[in-house]
C-alpha cells in the first residue's frame, strides 16, 4: 500500500515531482476548506513534507493520528511546532549541511552589490548615461573592512571564509563563545559598533525577533552596512527603512523580509538597498541536493532507518 503524505505548500522543483513519484501526496495548500481537507485524509497520513512558509502547526499534528515524520525542505524550522512534534513522538528532519555555501555566496553577492553599487553601474550603462570615462561615481571597497557576523554557525563560518579571501577582517557574536581565531563580541550592539558590515546568520523565531533594532543600527553608524539572508523577523523593518531613508546607515542587502513576498513598498523607493527575492539557496545544484535529502529522510524513516538530519 502506498504511503500517503500531506504537502503543506508547493515545494520547489524538482523536490515535489520526486515526492509525487514515490508517495501519494495530498496538497493541503490547494484546499479551500483546510480543516475539512485534513479530516478527509487524516487517518491515512503518515508523513508531512513542507517548505518555507508552509509550516506545521500543533493543530495539524494533533489532527493526524498516524503521523510519523515531518520532512522539511529547508534549514530553518521556526515555522514547525517542534514541541508538539516531540510530544507526539513525531520525527522532524531538515536539510541542514547542504545550504551553507550557497547562502554564503549570496551574502557576498549582496555585500558586493550594495557596497560597490554594481546594480546601479549596470543600470547606468543600460540607460545610455555612460558617455565619457570616469562618469560613474566611485563606491566602497570591501578590502580592509570589518565584517561582524551575528551567528557563526555553518553559514556564518562559510561567510567568514569568503570574506577573508576579500581581505576583510572578521568579528562575531554567538550565544556561546567559540575557540576561534576571530575576535568575539559579547553582544550585538558591541559587534555592530566594531563592524563596517553586519551580517545576520541566526535562525528565525521568538529568540531573535527584532534583534537588530535602533540601538544596533545606531552602533553600526552612517558608514555601516547590514546584510540579511537569515529571516526578515531578525530586523525591525520599519526602523531599518527609516534609517535607510535618513542615511543613518550606509546601506543594506536583503534576501529575506518580514512579510515576504509582500514586502514593504518603501524599500522600492530606496537607492541604498539591494533586494533579492529570497534566493539564498537558489542554485540548481543546491536545490537538487535539498530535494534528494528531503526524499532520503522520508525513505530512510519508512524503511526503519534513522534520518540523516534529525531535528526532533
XYZ file of N, CA and C in Angstrom, residues 85-239:
465
model
N 5.569 18.265 17.962
C 6.095 17.059 17.318
C 6.790 16.160 18.330
N 7.596 16.761 19.186
C 8.308 15.980 20.201
C 7.330 15.309 21.156
N 6.297 16.025 21.542
C 5.291 15.474 22.464
C 4.610 14.247 21.865
N 4.376 14.294 20.559
C 3.717 13.180 19.874
C 4.689 12.084 19.453
N 5.991 12.335 19.568
C 6.966 11.361 19.095
C 7.140 11.363 17.592
N 6.822 12.492 16.966
C 6.955 12.630 15.517
C 8.382 13.064 15.177
N 9.013 12.370 14.276
C 10.363 12.720 13.823
C 10.292 13.973 12.957
N 11.211 14.913 13.183
C 11.339 16.095 12.325
C 12.741 16.086 11.731
N 12.819 16.192 10.408
C 14.109 16.201 9.715
C 14.178 17.392 8.772
N 15.377 17.969 8.639
C 15.569 19.061 7.687
C 16.752 18.741 6.775
N 17.280 19.763 6.091
C 18.360 19.517 5.127
C 19.612 20.306 5.505
N 19.813 20.518 6.795
C 20.977 21.269 7.253
C 22.263 20.624 6.737
N 23.244 21.465 6.418
C 24.512 20.978 5.906
C 24.633 21.045 4.401
N 23.533 21.392 3.723
C 23.552 21.449 2.263
C 23.510 22.871 1.719
N 23.103 23.832 2.532
C 22.816 25.174 2.011
C 23.877 26.212 2.359
N 24.814 25.865 3.227
C 25.720 26.869 3.787
C 26.518 27.623 2.727
N 27.122 26.902 1.804
C 27.954 27.562 0.803
C 27.137 28.436 -0.136
N 25.979 27.953 -0.516
C 25.133 28.718 -1.431
C 24.656 30.018 -0.777
N 24.244 29.938 0.482
C 23.799 31.142 1.189
C 24.967 32.102 1.397
N 26.142 31.565 1.710
C 27.315 32.424 1.890
C 27.676 33.145 0.595
N 27.519 32.476 -0.541
C 27.722 33.152 -1.826
C 26.758 34.327 -1.969
N 25.519 34.110 -1.547
C 24.507 35.161 -1.634
C 24.867 36.341 -0.748
N 25.385 36.064 0.439
C 25.830 37.138 1.336
C 26.887 37.993 0.650
N 27.870 37.343 0.047
C 28.943 38.093 -0.601
C 28.427 38.863 -1.808
N 27.481 38.285 -2.539
C 26.892 38.998 -3.677
C 26.161 40.253 -3.210
N 25.386 40.131 -2.144
C 24.699 41.299 -1.592
C 25.699 42.351 -1.135
N 26.757 41.891 -0.482
C 27.777 42.811 0.011
C 28.414 43.580 -1.153
N 28.783 42.855 -2.192
C 29.376 43.487 -3.365
C 28.393 44.444 -4.036
N 27.160 44.018 -4.168
C 26.173 44.843 -4.867
C 25.850 46.134 -4.136
N 25.708 46.061 -2.810
C 25.316 47.265 -2.085
C 26.507 48.183 -1.839
N 27.686 47.613 -1.615
C 28.852 48.445 -1.323
C 29.515 48.980 -2.598
N 29.641 48.127 -3.614
C 30.269 48.556 -4.865
C 29.257 49.131 -5.858
N 27.976 49.016 -5.541
C 26.896 49.609 -6.338
C 26.878 49.051 -7.768
N 27.059 47.746 -7.889
C 27.066 47.132 -9.209
C 25.706 47.184 -9.918
N 24.569 47.005 -9.221
C 23.296 47.157 -9.931
C 23.128 48.549 -10.544
N 23.559 49.581 -9.819
C 23.471 50.944 -10.344
C 24.419 51.135 -11.528
N 25.593 50.496 -11.453
C 26.541 50.596 -12.562
C 25.975 49.953 -13.827
N 25.328 48.804 -13.664
C 24.695 48.132 -14.794
C 23.597 49.015 -15.392
N 22.750 49.578 -14.511
C 21.670 50.451 -14.978
C 22.221 51.702 -15.666
N 23.354 52.188 -15.192
C 23.997 53.374 -15.756
C 24.376 53.131 -17.218
N 24.944 51.950 -17.475
C 25.324 51.613 -18.849
C 24.084 51.421 -19.717
N 23.114 50.669 -19.214
C 21.913 50.372 -19.997
C 21.108 51.622 -20.337
N 21.170 52.623 -19.470
C 20.387 53.844 -19.689
C 21.032 54.800 -20.687
N 22.243 54.480 -21.128
C 22.928 55.345 -22.076
C 23.657 56.515 -21.451
N 23.799 56.505 -20.133
C 24.455 57.628 -19.453
C 25.988 57.557 -19.519
N 26.514 56.394 -19.917
C 27.971 56.242 -19.963
C 28.490 56.850 -21.261
N 28.692 58.140 -21.253
C 29.092 58.876 -22.452
C 30.549 59.295 -22.436
N 31.207 59.149 -21.276
C 32.613 59.525 -21.160
C 33.241 58.704 -20.041
N 34.568 58.519 -20.052
C 35.225 57.767 -18.977
C 35.025 58.420 -17.612
N 35.022 57.567 -16.589
C 35.011 58.035 -15.192
C 33.788 58.877 -14.836
N 32.664 58.592 -15.471
C 31.456 59.360 -15.155
C 30.589 58.699 -14.092
N 30.810 57.398 -13.825
C 30.060 56.737 -12.752
C 30.808 56.954 -11.441
N 30.117 57.390 -10.403
C 30.809 57.734 -9.153
C 31.437 56.520 -8.478
N 32.579 56.690 -7.816
C 33.239 55.576 -7.124
C 32.420 55.088 -5.938
N 32.652 53.833 -5.567
C 31.913 53.212 -4.462
C 32.891 52.738 -3.393
N 32.396 51.905 -2.476
C 33.166 51.493 -1.299
C 33.806 50.124 -1.497
N 35.093 50.008 -1.167
C 35.806 48.735 -1.271
C 35.447 47.805 -0.113
N 35.565 46.503 -0.360
C 35.387 45.516 0.698
C 36.679 45.293 1.470
N 37.800 45.287 0.768
C 39.084 45.009 1.396
C 39.391 45.961 2.536
N 39.846 45.404 3.653
C 40.179 46.212 4.823
C 39.019 46.488 5.748
N 37.796 46.199 5.314
C 36.626 46.429 6.155
C 36.458 45.268 7.140
N 35.733 45.541 8.213
C 35.462 44.518 9.228
C 34.041 44.008 9.089
N 33.909 42.706 8.981
C 32.605 42.052 8.908
C 32.265 41.494 10.285
N 31.160 41.928 10.840
C 30.663 41.372 12.087
C 29.595 40.345 11.781
N 29.829 39.106 12.148
C 28.899 38.024 11.824
C 28.095 37.669 13.063
N 26.806 37.862 12.959
C 25.893 37.523 14.047
C 25.408 36.099 13.823
N 26.036 35.147 14.515
C 25.715 33.740 14.337
C 26.775 33.037 13.513
N 27.830 32.564 14.172
C 28.934 31.931 13.452
C 28.747 30.417 13.461
N 27.641 29.990 12.839
C 27.400 28.571 12.631
C 27.916 28.165 11.266
N 27.203 27.252 10.613
C 27.648 26.781 9.311
C 27.683 27.875 8.267
N 26.590 28.631 8.165
C 26.530 29.712 7.181
C 27.498 30.825 7.547
N 27.492 31.240 8.814
C 28.391 32.302 9.247
C 29.848 31.959 9.007
N 30.218 30.707 9.248
C 31.602 30.276 9.027
C 31.959 30.300 7.545
N 31.008 29.920 6.702
C 31.250 29.964 5.256
C 31.393 31.404 4.772
N 30.628 32.317 5.369
C 30.771 33.739 5.046
C 32.149 34.235 5.458
N 32.575 33.875 6.663
C 33.881 34.317 7.162
C 34.998 33.882 6.221
N 34.943 32.647 5.772
C 35.972 32.128 4.864
C 36.035 32.954 3.588
N 34.888 33.277 3.036
C 34.850 34.063 1.804
C 35.296 35.504 2.044
N 34.836 36.091 3.137
C 35.183 37.485 3.420
C 36.687 37.653 3.622
N 37.308 36.685 4.271
C 38.764 36.737 4.469
C 39.481 36.764 3.123
N 38.962 36.010 2.158
C 39.600 35.984 0.837
C 39.470 37.323 0.121
N 38.534 38.159 0.554
C 38.393 39.518 0.026
C 39.259 40.519 0.796
N 40.025 40.029 1.749
C 40.870 40.920 2.534
C 40.137 41.620 3.657
N 39.026 41.028 4.105
C 38.231 41.624 5.170
C 38.611 41.011 6.519
N 38.312 41.726 7.584
C 38.554 41.253 8.944
C 37.241 40.724 9.524
N 37.325 39.733 10.392
C 36.140 39.055 10.921
C 36.022 39.253 12.426
N 34.817 39.551 12.867
C 34.424 39.503 14.277
C 33.115 38.715 14.335
N 32.727 38.286 15.538
C 31.469 37.546 15.600
C 30.847 37.632 16.990
N 29.559 37.321 17.014
C 28.847 37.131 18.284
C 27.961 35.904 18.158
N 28.056 35.030 19.128
C 27.187 33.865 19.298
C 26.645 33.886 20.718
N 25.679 33.023 20.977
C 25.247 32.866 22.370
C 26.392 32.334 23.222
N 27.240 31.503 22.615
C 28.403 30.972 23.325
C 29.658 31.241 22.503
N 30.699 31.690 23.190
C 31.966 31.946 22.515
C 32.580 30.634 22.030
N 33.201 30.682 20.854
C 33.860 29.511 20.292
C 35.373 29.666 20.385
N 36.049 28.551 20.324
C 37.514 28.560 20.354
C 38.018 28.827 18.936
N 37.997 30.114 18.559
C 38.344 30.517 17.203
C 39.339 31.664 17.234
N 39.958 31.904 16.105
C 40.928 32.991 15.987
C 40.255 34.352 15.877
N 38.976 34.371 15.516
C 38.292 35.641 15.297
C 37.948 36.314 16.621
N 38.042 37.639 16.693
C 37.623 38.356 17.906
C 36.134 38.149 18.181
N 35.807 38.018 19.456
C 34.425 37.777 19.899
C 33.888 39.021 20.595
N 32.653 39.391 20.268
C 31.983 40.492 20.957
C 30.853 39.940 21.814
N 30.657 40.481 23.018
C 29.726 39.880 23.973
C 28.252 40.116 23.668
N 27.946 41.061 22.779
C 26.550 41.333 22.452
C 26.465 41.939 21.057
N 25.233 42.057 20.563
C 25.021 42.513 19.186
C 25.406 43.975 19.012
N 25.118 44.799 20.002
C 25.433 46.226 19.902
C 26.941 46.434 19.788
N 27.698 45.735 20.609
C 29.160 45.844 20.546
C 29.682 45.338 19.207
N 29.120 44.242 18.723
C 29.516 43.711 17.416
C 29.289 44.749 16.324
N 28.116 45.380 16.339
C 27.801 46.391 15.328
C 28.745 47.578 15.422
N 29.044 48.008 16.639
C 29.930 49.157 16.836
C 31.336 48.889 16.314
N 31.751 47.625 16.333
C 33.102 47.256 15.904
C 33.172 46.833 14.441
N 32.058 46.951 13.715
C 31.984 46.411 12.357
C 31.637 47.487 11.332
N 32.099 47.242 10.109
C 31.668 48.041 8.959
C 30.467 47.401 8.279
N 30.420 46.081 8.333
C 29.331 45.319 7.723
C 28.816 44.330 8.756
N 27.511 44.366 9.018
C 26.889 43.435 9.960
C 26.133 42.384 9.164
N 26.561 41.131 9.276
C 25.940 40.020 8.554
C 25.101 39.204 9.526
N 23.841 38.988 9.174
C 22.922 38.251 10.040
C 22.844 36.802 9.572
N 23.216 35.884 10.449
C 23.236 34.457 10.112
C 22.685 33.641 11.271
N 21.604 34.131 11.872
C 20.971 33.453 13.001
C 19.631 32.865 12.565
N 19.111 31.879 13.297
C 17.786 31.350 12.976
C 16.701 32.382 13.249
N 15.539 32.169 12.644
C 14.384 32.981 12.983
C 13.734 32.476 14.258
N 12.597 33.064 14.597
C 11.876 32.643 15.788
C 11.873 33.695 16.875
N 11.156 33.434 17.962
C 11.000 34.435 19.035
C 12.313 34.897 19.646
N 13.298 34.016 19.738
C 14.558 34.368 20.389
C 15.303 35.479 19.648
N 15.146 35.540 18.324
C 15.890 36.522 17.528
C 14.994 37.588 16.900
N 13.721 37.609 17.265
C 12.802 38.569 16.647
C 13.210 40.007 16.971
N 13.363 40.815 15.900
C 13.751 42.235 16.016
C 15.027 42.411 16.846
N 15.917 41.449 16.731
C 17.199 41.523 17.429
C 18.011 42.719 16.940
N 17.904 42.992 15.648
C 18.574 44.166 15.078
C 17.583 45.322 15.101
N 17.772 46.206 16.074
C 16.848 47.312 16.315
C 17.580 48.640 16.183
N 16.953 49.709 16.645
C 17.549 51.040 16.520
C 18.888 51.132 17.237
N 18.993 50.515 18.403
C 20.248 50.575 19.149
C 21.388 49.929 18.362
N 21.096 48.806 17.733
C 22.115 48.117 16.940
C 22.501 48.950 15.720
N 21.513 49.509 15.035
C 21.800 50.300 13.839
C 22.512 51.600 14.183
N 22.195 52.178 15.329
C 22.946 53.357 15.788
C 24.414 53.008 15.989
N 24.660 51.834 16.565
C 26.037 51.399 16.794
C 26.763 51.141 15.474
N 26.040 50.632 14.487
C 26.632 50.380 13.168
C 27.035 51.688 12.499
N 26.162 52.677 12.588
C 26.518 54.027 12.169
C 26.326 54.336 10.695
N 26.522 55.589 10.311
C 26.218 56.063 8.954
C 27.125 55.510 7.860
N 28.219 54.882 8.218
C 29.089 54.261 7.218
C 28.930 52.738 7.195
N 27.997 52.225 7.974
C 27.847 50.784 8.106
C 26.782 50.195 7.199
N 26.940 48.912 6.917
C 26.009 48.165 6.067
C 25.490 46.949 6.829
N 24.252 46.570 6.537
C 23.686 45.360 7.129
C 23.263 44.421 6.001
N 23.594 43.141 6.157
C 23.279 42.113 5.166
C 22.434 41.047 5.851
N 21.263 40.753 5.280
C 20.383 39.763 5.908
C 19.959 38.689 4.918
N 20.458 37.475 5.149
C 19.967 36.292 4.440
C 19.365 35.306 5.437
N 19.137 35.757 6.661
C 18.612 34.887 7.720
C 17.085 34.843 7.624
N 16.414 35.620 8.428
C 14.966 35.757 8.383
C 14.619 37.233 8.525
N 13.552 37.658 7.843
C 13.147 39.051 7.927
C 12.799 39.475 9.330
N 12.347 38.537 10.145
C 11.941 38.849 11.515
C 13.103 39.279 12.393
N 14.338 39.003 11.977
C 15.503 39.337 12.802
C 15.721 40.850 12.869
N 15.253 41.579 11.853
C 15.405 43.037 11.805
C 14.069 43.704 12.098
N 14.117 44.811 12.824
C 12.943 45.673 12.979
C 12.800 46.459 11.675
N 11.957 45.974 10.767
C 11.902 46.523 9.414
C 11.531 48.001 9.348
N 10.502 48.465 10.056
C 10.193 49.898 9.992
C 11.367 50.770 10.425
N 12.095 50.322 11.434
C 13.279 51.067 11.879
C 14.351 51.038 10.795
